[in-house]
């Protein structure tokens, strides 16, 4: 599925940094070492193919980078951690809100799981779709639209990952999560701060949530406000 890339050393350096970040944040995340399947996915997905030419020399850095349209490709450590927190079995069905460049989508596809991904900015949605297909991730399902509504026709999902910060847990997403499934989402906490939260859906339909880590994401926009709906 993945194509090869040059720079084995920078890939190994990135993996070492991700391991170090896990160790440094273990008291709040509860995860001291990355799941080997997640690390293997980070190793295989050519991150340099997901960033614009101007950022290519920094593609294997453990940092977020601009991808245009005032959006970013997330930090690899955060991508790994969020993927890990979904606790997916191979073959599970997962919804991603915020495709962006499609990097997180590809990481999920590598696990492998069945990915449904929604992006609100049409140009990003189109480019990500083309890129994912060009790289061989042709089974991923992509759609342009406001992710607040989820993807009801494909529900229920074993996991839902939101890669933009919301002011509250979107109710349709909680509904579309299977019992026992995990939702991973950055939530605004006020004071210009965000907290990565993981919730597990209970039999009674409620999410049992836990705070994981302070993070910084672009905002989850309301498509009506943006005029793209
Ligand atoms: N998953 C990406 C990160 C993308 S940044 C990665 O792998 O790096 C977050 C993305 O969420 C942006 O592309 C932004 O346009 C998108 N987004 C913001 N609000 C949204 C909404 N309501 N529905 C769907 N996508 C949204």
PDB file of C-alpha atoms and ligand atoms in Angstrom:
ATOM      1  CA  UNK A   1       0.000   0.000   0.000  1.00  0.00           C
ATOM      2  CA  UNK A   2       2.590   2.552   1.040  1.00  0.00           C
ATOM      3  CA  UNK A   3       5.280   3.720  -1.287  1.00  0.00           C
ATOM      4  CA  UNK A   4       8.887   3.782  -0.219  1.00  0.00           C
ATOM      5  CA  UNK A   5      10.585   7.033   0.661  1.00  0.00           C
ATOM      6  CA  UNK A   6      14.143   8.166   1.037  1.00  0.00           C
ATOM      7  CA  UNK A   7      15.663   9.082   4.363  1.00  0.00           C
ATOM      8  CA  UNK A   8      15.611   6.004   6.597  1.00  0.00           C
ATOM      9  CA  UNK A   9      17.572   7.985   9.196  1.00  0.00           C
ATOM     10  CA  UNK A  10      15.032  10.790   9.491  1.00  0.00           C
ATOM     11  CA  UNK A  11      12.223   8.221   9.731  1.00  0.00           C
ATOM     12  CA  UNK A  12      14.024   6.398  12.552  1.00  0.00           C
ATOM     13  CA  UNK A  13      14.679   9.732  14.278  1.00  0.00           C
ATOM     14  CA  UNK A  14      10.965  10.562  14.078  1.00  0.00           C
ATOM     15  CA  UNK A  15      10.003   7.157  15.541  1.00  0.00           C
ATOM     16  CA  UNK A  16      12.458   7.704  18.402  1.00  0.00           C
ATOM     17  CA  UNK A  17      10.947  11.134  19.092  1.00  0.00           C
ATOM     18  CA  UNK A  18       7.443   9.694  19.118  1.00  0.00           C
ATOM     19  CA  UNK A  19       8.548   7.019  21.615  1.00  0.00           C
ATOM     20  CA  UNK A  20      10.113   9.749  23.777  1.00  0.00           C
ATOM     21  CA  UNK A  21       6.901  11.841  23.646  1.00  0.00           C
ATOM     22  CA  UNK A  22       4.855   8.814  24.746  1.00  0.00           C
ATOM     23  CA  UNK A  23       7.203   8.265  27.687  1.00  0.00           C
ATOM     24  CA  UNK A  24       7.084  11.950  28.662  1.00  0.00           C
ATOM     25  CA  UNK A  25       3.263  12.141  28.627  1.00  0.00           C
ATOM     26  CA  UNK A  26       2.422   8.683  29.975  1.00  0.00           C
ATOM     27  CA  UNK A  27       1.000   9.909  33.310  1.00  0.00           C
ATOM     28  CA  UNK A  28      -1.878  11.702  31.594  1.00  0.00           C
ATOM     29  CA  UNK A  29      -2.285   9.592  28.434  1.00  0.00           C
ATOM     30  CA  UNK A  30      -2.024   6.220  30.187  1.00  0.00           C
ATOM     31  CA  UNK A  31       0.118   4.974  27.282  1.00  0.00           C
ATOM     32  CA  UNK A  32       3.854   4.722  27.941  1.00  0.00           C
ATOM     33  CA  UNK A  33       4.814   3.031  24.661  1.00  0.00           C
ATOM     34  CA  UNK A  34       3.237   3.301  21.214  1.00  0.00           C
ATOM     35  CA  UNK A  35       1.306   0.372  19.784  1.00  0.00           C
ATOM     36  CA  UNK A  36       3.750  -1.301  17.325  1.00  0.00           C
ATOM     37  CA  UNK A  37       1.085  -1.355  14.584  1.00  0.00           C
ATOM     38  CA  UNK A  38       0.675   2.419  14.890  1.00  0.00           C
ATOM     39  CA  UNK A  39       4.440   3.023  14.762  1.00  0.00           C
ATOM     40  CA  UNK A  40       4.715   0.718  11.748  1.00  0.00           C
ATOM     41  CA  UNK A  41       2.034   2.801  10.027  1.00  0.00           C
ATOM     42  CA  UNK A  42       3.952   6.021  10.746  1.00  0.00           C
ATOM     43  CA  UNK A  43       7.045   4.357   9.298  1.00  0.00           C
ATOM     44  CA  UNK A  44       5.259   3.257   6.119  1.00  0.00           C
ATOM     45  CA  UNK A  45       3.153   6.304   5.226  1.00  0.00           C
ATOM     46  CA  UNK A  46       5.286   8.761   3.195  1.00  0.00           C
ATOM     47  CA  UNK A  47       4.549  11.994   5.089  1.00  0.00           C
ATOM     48  CA  UNK A  48       6.568  13.962   2.530  1.00  0.00           C
ATOM     49  CA  UNK A  49       3.810  13.210  -0.001  1.00  0.00           C
ATOM     50  CA  UNK A  50       1.201  14.918   2.208  1.00  0.00           C
ATOM     51  CA  UNK A  51       2.853  18.323   2.612  1.00  0.00           C
ATOM     52  CA  UNK A  52       3.244  21.098   0.023  1.00  0.00           C
ATOM     53  CA  UNK A  53       6.631  21.308  -1.734  1.00  0.00           C
ATOM     54  CA  UNK A  54       7.730  24.205   0.472  1.00  0.00           C
ATOM     55  CA  UNK A  55       7.502  22.066   3.610  1.00  0.00           C
ATOM     56  CA  UNK A  56       8.960  18.880   2.179  1.00  0.00           C
ATOM     57  CA  UNK A  57      12.384  19.179   3.825  1.00  0.00           C
ATOM     58  CA  UNK A  58      10.639  19.244   7.207  1.00  0.00           C
ATOM     59  CA  UNK A  59       8.130  16.499   6.363  1.00  0.00           C
ATOM     60  CA  UNK A  60       9.687  13.988   8.799  1.00  0.00           C
ATOM     61  CA  UNK A  61       9.974  16.487  11.650  1.00  0.00           C
ATOM     62  CA  UNK A  62       7.811  15.778  14.684  1.00  0.00           C
ATOM     63  CA  UNK A  63       5.852  19.005  14.169  1.00  0.00           C
ATOM     64  CA  UNK A  64       2.620  20.232  12.607  1.00  0.00           C
ATOM     65  CA  UNK A  65       3.144  21.953   9.231  1.00  0.00           C
ATOM     66  CA  UNK A  66       0.996  24.278   7.085  1.00  0.00           C
ATOM     67  CA  UNK A  67      -0.931  22.661   4.202  1.00  0.00           C
ATOM     68  CA  UNK A  68      -2.625  25.803   2.834  1.00  0.00           C
ATOM     69  CA  UNK A  69      -6.146  27.175   3.415  1.00  0.00           C
ATOM     70  CA  UNK A  70      -4.928  28.112   6.936  1.00  0.00           C
ATOM     71  CA  UNK A  71      -4.974  24.411   7.852  1.00  0.00           C
ATOM     72  CA  UNK A  72      -2.225  22.096   9.084  1.00  0.00           C
ATOM     73  CA  UNK A  73      -0.995  18.518   8.954  1.00  0.00           C
ATOM     74  CA  UNK A  74      -0.959  17.332  12.571  1.00  0.00           C
ATOM     75  CA  UNK A  75       2.164  16.546  14.593  1.00  0.00           C
ATOM     76  CA  UNK A  76       3.145  12.871  14.068  1.00  0.00           C
ATOM     77  CA  UNK A  77       3.215  12.166  17.831  1.00  0.00           C
ATOM     78  CA  UNK A  78      -0.353  13.471  18.152  1.00  0.00           C
ATOM     79  CA  UNK A  79      -1.463  11.432  15.100  1.00  0.00           C
ATOM     80  CA  UNK A  80       0.067   8.298  16.654  1.00  0.00           C
ATOM     81  CA  UNK A  81      -1.465   8.980  20.071  1.00  0.00           C
ATOM     82  CA  UNK A  82      -4.961   9.683  18.713  1.00  0.00           C
ATOM     83  CA  UNK A  83      -4.810   6.560  16.550  1.00  0.00           C
ATOM     84  CA  UNK A  84      -3.704   4.512  19.560  1.00  0.00           C
ATOM     85  CA  UNK A  85      -6.493   5.909  21.755  1.00  0.00           C
ATOM     86  CA  UNK A  86      -9.092   4.668  19.259  1.00  0.00           C
ATOM     87  CA  UNK A  87      -8.050   1.118  20.284  1.00  0.00           C
ATOM     88  CA  UNK A  88      -9.241  -0.321  16.953  1.00  0.00           C
ATOM     89  CA  UNK A  89      -9.137  -3.946  15.894  1.00  0.00           C
ATOM     90  CA  UNK A  90      -8.028  -4.707  12.329  1.00  0.00           C
ATOM     91  CA  UNK A  91     -11.060  -4.462  10.074  1.00  0.00           C
ATOM     92  CA  UNK A  92     -12.908  -2.018  12.348  1.00  0.00           C
ATOM     93  CA  UNK A  93     -14.927   0.836  10.860  1.00  0.00           C
ATOM     94  CA  UNK A  94     -13.794   4.352  11.753  1.00  0.00           C
ATOM     95  CA  UNK A  95     -15.018   7.865  11.025  1.00  0.00           C
ATOM     96  CA  UNK A  96     -12.559  10.753  10.724  1.00  0.00           C
ATOM     97  CA  UNK A  97     -13.799  14.351  10.819  1.00  0.00           C
ATOM     98  CA  UNK A  98     -11.251  16.715   9.219  1.00  0.00           C
ATOM     99  CA  UNK A  99      -9.449  14.894   6.387  1.00  0.00           C
ATOM    100  CA  UNK A 100      -7.122  17.831   5.722  1.00  0.00           C
ATOM    101  CA  UNK A 101      -4.276  16.471   3.620  1.00  0.00           C
ATOM    102  CA  UNK A 102      -5.290  12.870   4.368  1.00  0.00           C
ATOM    103  CA  UNK A 103      -2.265  11.889   6.471  1.00  0.00           C
ATOM    104  CA  UNK A 104      -4.228  10.618   9.479  1.00  0.00           C
ATOM    105  CA  UNK A 105      -6.572   8.877   7.023  1.00  0.00           C
ATOM    106  CA  UNK A 106      -3.635   6.960   5.520  1.00  0.00           C
ATOM    107  CA  UNK A 107      -2.310   5.998   8.975  1.00  0.00           C
ATOM    108  CA  UNK A 108      -5.715   4.522   9.812  1.00  0.00           C
ATOM    109  CA  UNK A 109      -5.915   2.725   6.455  1.00  0.00           C
ATOM    110  CA  UNK A 110      -2.555   1.083   7.217  1.00  0.00           C
ATOM    111  CA  UNK A 111      -3.799  -0.599  10.437  1.00  0.00           C
ATOM    112  CA  UNK A 112      -5.823  -1.716   8.433  1.00  0.00           C
ATOM    113  CA  UNK A 113      -9.271  -0.365   9.211  1.00  0.00           C
ATOM    114  CA  UNK A 114     -12.174   0.763   7.045  1.00  0.00           C
ATOM    115  CA  UNK A 115     -12.003   4.587   6.996  1.00  0.00           C
ATOM    116  CA  UNK A 116     -14.732   7.147   6.305  1.00  0.00           C
ATOM    117  CA  UNK A 117     -13.367  10.695   6.266  1.00  0.00           C
ATOM    118  CA  UNK A 118     -15.147  14.053   5.948  1.00  0.00           C
ATOM    119  CA  UNK A 119     -13.546  17.397   5.047  1.00  0.00           C
ATOM    120  CA  UNK A 120     -15.360  20.720   4.903  1.00  0.00           C
ATOM    121  CA  UNK A 121     -12.990  22.578   2.525  1.00  0.00           C
ATOM    122  CA  UNK A 122     -13.756  21.227  -0.980  1.00  0.00           C
ATOM    123  CA  UNK A 123     -10.252  21.816  -2.410  1.00  0.00           C
ATOM    124  CA  UNK A 124      -8.621  19.936   0.483  1.00  0.00           C
ATOM    125  CA  UNK A 125     -11.187  17.131   0.214  1.00  0.00           C
ATOM    126  CA  UNK A 126     -10.517  16.727  -3.499  1.00  0.00           C
ATOM    127  CA  UNK A 127      -6.722  16.815  -3.222  1.00  0.00           C
ATOM    128  CA  UNK A 128      -6.729  14.393  -0.290  1.00  0.00           C
ATOM    129  CA  UNK A 129      -8.965  11.983  -2.205  1.00  0.00           C
ATOM    130  CA  UNK A 130      -6.640  12.088  -5.243  1.00  0.00           C
ATOM    131  CA  UNK A 131      -3.519  11.732  -3.113  1.00  0.00           C
ATOM    132  CA  UNK A 132      -4.890   8.782  -1.138  1.00  0.00           C
ATOM    133  CA  UNK A 133      -5.810   7.009  -4.364  1.00  0.00           C
ATOM    134  CA  UNK A 134      -2.424   7.753  -5.953  1.00  0.00           C
ATOM    135  CA  UNK A 135      -0.708   6.229  -2.906  1.00  0.00           C
ATOM    136  CA  UNK A 136      -2.814   3.087  -3.076  1.00  0.00           C
ATOM    137  CA  UNK A 137      -5.269   3.845  -0.269  1.00  0.00           C
ATOM    138  CA  UNK A 138      -8.113   3.372  -2.693  1.00  0.00           C
ATOM    139  CA  UNK A 139     -10.519   1.780  -0.220  1.00  0.00           C
ATOM    140  CA  UNK A 140     -10.934   4.887   1.946  1.00  0.00           C
ATOM    141  CA  UNK A 141     -14.274   6.666   1.685  1.00  0.00           C
ATOM    142  CA  UNK A 142     -14.079  10.449   1.492  1.00  0.00           C
ATOM    143  CA  UNK A 143     -16.753  13.101   1.423  1.00  0.00           C
ATOM    144  CA  UNK A 144     -16.959  16.910   1.357  1.00  0.00           C
ATOM    145  CA  UNK A 145     -19.202  18.398   4.022  1.00  0.00           C
ATOM    146  CA  UNK A 146     -19.659  19.430   7.628  1.00  0.00           C
ATOM    147  CA  UNK A 147     -18.467  16.616   9.864  1.00  0.00           C
ATOM    148  CA  UNK A 148     -20.711  17.729  12.743  1.00  0.00           C
ATOM    149  CA  UNK A 149     -23.444  15.605  11.160  1.00  0.00           C
ATOM    150  CA  UNK A 150     -21.237  12.522  10.867  1.00  0.00           C
ATOM    151  CA  UNK A 151     -21.903   9.913   8.172  1.00  0.00           C
ATOM    152  CA  UNK A 152     -25.236   8.350   9.204  1.00  0.00           C
ATOM    153  CA  UNK A 153     -25.498   5.875   6.288  1.00  0.00           C
ATOM    154  CA  UNK A 154     -22.228   4.217   7.305  1.00  0.00           C
ATOM    155  CA  UNK A 155     -22.887   4.223  11.091  1.00  0.00           C
ATOM    156  CA  UNK A 156     -22.329   2.710  13.594  1.00  0.00           C
ATOM    157  CA  UNK A 157     -18.557   3.246  13.834  1.00  0.00           C
ATOM    158  CA  UNK A 158     -16.138   1.375  16.095  1.00  0.00           C
ATOM    159  CA  UNK A 159     -14.174   4.598  16.480  1.00  0.00           C
ATOM    160  CA  UNK A 160     -14.561   8.302  15.694  1.00  0.00           C
ATOM    161  CA  UNK A 161     -11.623  10.689  15.475  1.00  0.00           C
ATOM    162  CA  UNK A 162     -12.108  14.441  15.206  1.00  0.00           C
ATOM    163  CA  UNK A 163      -8.981  16.294  14.078  1.00  0.00           C
ATOM    164  CA  UNK A 164     -10.220  19.855  14.706  1.00  0.00           C
ATOM    165  CA  UNK A 165     -11.178  21.419  18.043  1.00  0.00           C
ATOM    166  CA  UNK A 166     -14.881  21.517  18.944  1.00  0.00           C
ATOM    167  CA  UNK A 167     -16.553  23.574  21.644  1.00  0.00           C
ATOM    168  CA  UNK A 168     -18.622  20.556  22.652  1.00  0.00           C
ATOM    169  CA  UNK A 169     -19.042  16.896  21.777  1.00  0.00           C
ATOM    170  CA  UNK A 170     -21.222  16.831  18.601  1.00  0.00           C
ATOM    171  CA  UNK A 171     -24.341  14.795  19.522  1.00  0.00           C
ATOM    172  CA  UNK A 172     -24.752  13.076  16.102  1.00  0.00           C
ATOM    173  CA  UNK A 173     -21.216  11.712  16.418  1.00  0.00           C
ATOM    174  CA  UNK A 174     -21.942  10.228  19.850  1.00  0.00           C
ATOM    175  CA  UNK A 175     -25.062   8.654  18.355  1.00  0.00           C
ATOM    176  CA  UNK A 176     -23.120   7.148  15.448  1.00  0.00           C
ATOM    177  CA  UNK A 177     -20.545   5.514  17.741  1.00  0.00           C
ATOM    178  CA  UNK A 178     -21.026   1.806  18.535  1.00  0.00           C
ATOM    179  CA  UNK A 179     -21.288   0.721  22.179  1.00  0.00           C
ATOM    180  CA  UNK A 180     -17.729   0.031  23.379  1.00  0.00           C
ATOM    181  CA  UNK A 181     -16.320   2.274  20.626  1.00  0.00           C
ATOM    182  CA  UNK A 182     -14.008   5.211  21.328  1.00  0.00           C
ATOM    183  CA  UNK A 183     -14.295   8.856  20.335  1.00  0.00           C
ATOM    184  CA  UNK A 184     -11.084  10.901  20.303  1.00  0.00           C
ATOM    185  CA  UNK A 185     -11.622  14.647  20.083  1.00  0.00           C
ATOM    186  CA  UNK A 186      -9.912  17.915  21.050  1.00  0.00           C
ATOM    187  CA  UNK A 187     -12.324  20.112  23.028  1.00  0.00           C
ATOM    188  CA  UNK A 188     -12.063  23.841  23.746  1.00  0.00           C
ATOM    189  CA  UNK A 189     -11.691  24.461  27.444  1.00  0.00           C
ATOM    190  CA  UNK A 190     -11.878  28.270  27.274  1.00  0.00           C
ATOM    191  CA  UNK A 191      -8.873  30.577  27.817  1.00  0.00           C
ATOM    192  CA  UNK A 192      -7.589  29.676  24.331  1.00  0.00           C
ATOM    193  CA  UNK A 193      -6.796  26.138  25.492  1.00  0.00           C
ATOM    194  CA  UNK A 194      -7.818  22.709  24.245  1.00  0.00           C
ATOM    195  CA  UNK A 195      -7.869  19.289  25.852  1.00  0.00           C
ATOM    196  CA  UNK A 196      -7.677  16.018  23.962  1.00  0.00           C
ATOM    197  CA  UNK A 197     -10.489  13.871  25.315  1.00  0.00           C
ATOM    198  CA  UNK A 198     -11.207  10.174  24.803  1.00  0.00           C
ATOM    199  CA  UNK A 199     -14.674   8.817  25.439  1.00  0.00           C
ATOM    200  CA  UNK A 200     -15.924   5.230  25.457  1.00  0.00           C
ATOM    201  CA  UNK A 201     -19.579   4.675  24.604  1.00  0.00           C
ATOM    202  CA  UNK A 202     -21.565   2.946  27.325  1.00  0.00           C
ATOM    203  CA  UNK A 203     -24.606   0.675  27.032  1.00  0.00           C
ATOM    204  CA  UNK A 204     -26.825   3.591  28.123  1.00  0.00           C
ATOM    205  CA  UNK A 205     -25.621   5.669  25.154  1.00  0.00           C
ATOM    206  CA  UNK A 206     -23.467   8.035  27.230  1.00  0.00           C
ATOM    207  CA  UNK A 207     -19.760   8.613  26.770  1.00  0.00           C
ATOM    208  CA  UNK A 208     -17.442   7.822  29.639  1.00  0.00           C
ATOM    209  CA  UNK A 209     -14.753  10.480  29.059  1.00  0.00           C
ATOM    210  CA  UNK A 210     -11.207  11.013  30.201  1.00  0.00           C
ATOM    211  CA  UNK A 211      -8.859  13.988  29.659  1.00  0.00           C
ATOM    212  CA  UNK A 212      -5.663  12.975  27.910  1.00  0.00           C
ATOM    213  CA  UNK A 213      -3.422  15.872  26.942  1.00  0.00           C
ATOM    214  CA  UNK A 214      -3.347  19.618  26.285  1.00  0.00           C
ATOM    215  CA  UNK A 215      -3.245  20.078  22.506  1.00  0.00           C
ATOM    216  CA  UNK A 216      -3.558  22.746  19.804  1.00  0.00           C
ATOM    217  CA  UNK A 217      -5.781  22.149  16.784  1.00  0.00           C
ATOM    218  CA  UNK A 218      -7.457  24.356  14.186  1.00  0.00           C
ATOM    219  CA  UNK A 219     -11.136  24.961  15.028  1.00  0.00           C
ATOM    220  CA  UNK A 220     -13.932  22.646  13.915  1.00  0.00           C
ATOM    221  CA  UNK A 221     -15.961  25.101  11.863  1.00  0.00           C
ATOM    222  CA  UNK A 222     -19.679  25.313  11.476  1.00  0.00           C
ATOM    223  CA  UNK A 223     -20.219  24.987   7.720  1.00  0.00           C
ATOM    224  CA  UNK A 224     -23.184  27.396   7.785  1.00  0.00           C
ATOM    225  CA  UNK A 225     -21.021  30.123   9.329  1.00  0.00           C
ATOM    226  CA  UNK A 226     -18.331  29.495   6.737  1.00  0.00           C
ATOM    227  CA  UNK A 227     -20.825  29.647   3.902  1.00  0.00           C
ATOM    228  CA  UNK A 228     -19.711  26.318   2.465  1.00  0.00           C
ATOM    229  CA  UNK A 229     -22.786  24.341   3.477  1.00  0.00           C
TER     230      UNK A 229
HETATM  231  N1  LIG B   1      -6.391  14.945   9.817  1.00  0.00           N
HETATM  232  C1  LIG B   1      -5.432  15.952   9.351  1.00  0.00           C
HETATM  233  C2  LIG B   1      -5.513  17.210  10.160  1.00  0.00           C
HETATM  234  C3  LIG B   1      -6.362  18.161   9.475  1.00  0.00           C
HETATM  235  S1  LIG B   1      -6.487  19.754  10.222  1.00  0.00           S
HETATM  236  C4  LIG B   1      -4.038  15.378   9.342  1.00  0.00           C
HETATM  237  O1  LIG B   1      -3.890  14.195   9.188  1.00  0.00           O
HETATM  238  O2  LIG B   1      -3.065  16.100   9.419  1.00  0.00           O
HETATM  239  C5  LIG B   1      -8.240  19.766  10.483  1.00  0.00           C
HETATM  240  C6  LIG B   1      -9.095  19.726   9.255  1.00  0.00           C
HETATM  241  O3  LIG B   1     -10.447  19.774   9.702  1.00  0.00           O
HETATM  242  C7  LIG B   1      -8.919  20.904   8.296  1.00  0.00           C
HETATM  243  O4  LIG B   1      -8.630  20.437   7.020  1.00  0.00           O
HETATM  244  C8  LIG B   1     -10.282  21.600   8.344  1.00  0.00           C
HETATM  245  O5  LIG B   1     -10.667  22.158   7.096  1.00  0.00           O
HETATM  246  C9  LIG B   1     -11.204  20.466   8.730  1.00  0.00           C
HETATM  247  N2  LIG B   1     -12.481  20.860   9.321  1.00  0.00           N
HETATM  248  C10 LIG B   1     -12.748  21.918  10.118  1.00  0.00           C
HETATM  249  N3  LIG B   1     -14.051  21.950  10.450  1.00  0.00           N
HETATM  250  C11 LIG B   1     -14.637  20.879   9.854  1.00  0.00           C
HETATM  251  C12 LIG B   1     -15.974  20.385   9.814  1.00  0.00           C
HETATM  252  N4  LIG B   1     -16.973  20.990  10.458  1.00  0.00           N
HETATM  253  N5  LIG B   1     -16.212  19.259   9.097  1.00  0.00           N
HETATM  254  C13 LIG B   1     -15.215  18.631   8.418  1.00  0.00           C
HETATM  255  N6  LIG B   1     -13.918  19.061   8.415  1.00  0.00           N
HETATM  256  C14 LIG B   1     -13.632  20.174   9.133  1.00  0.00           C
END
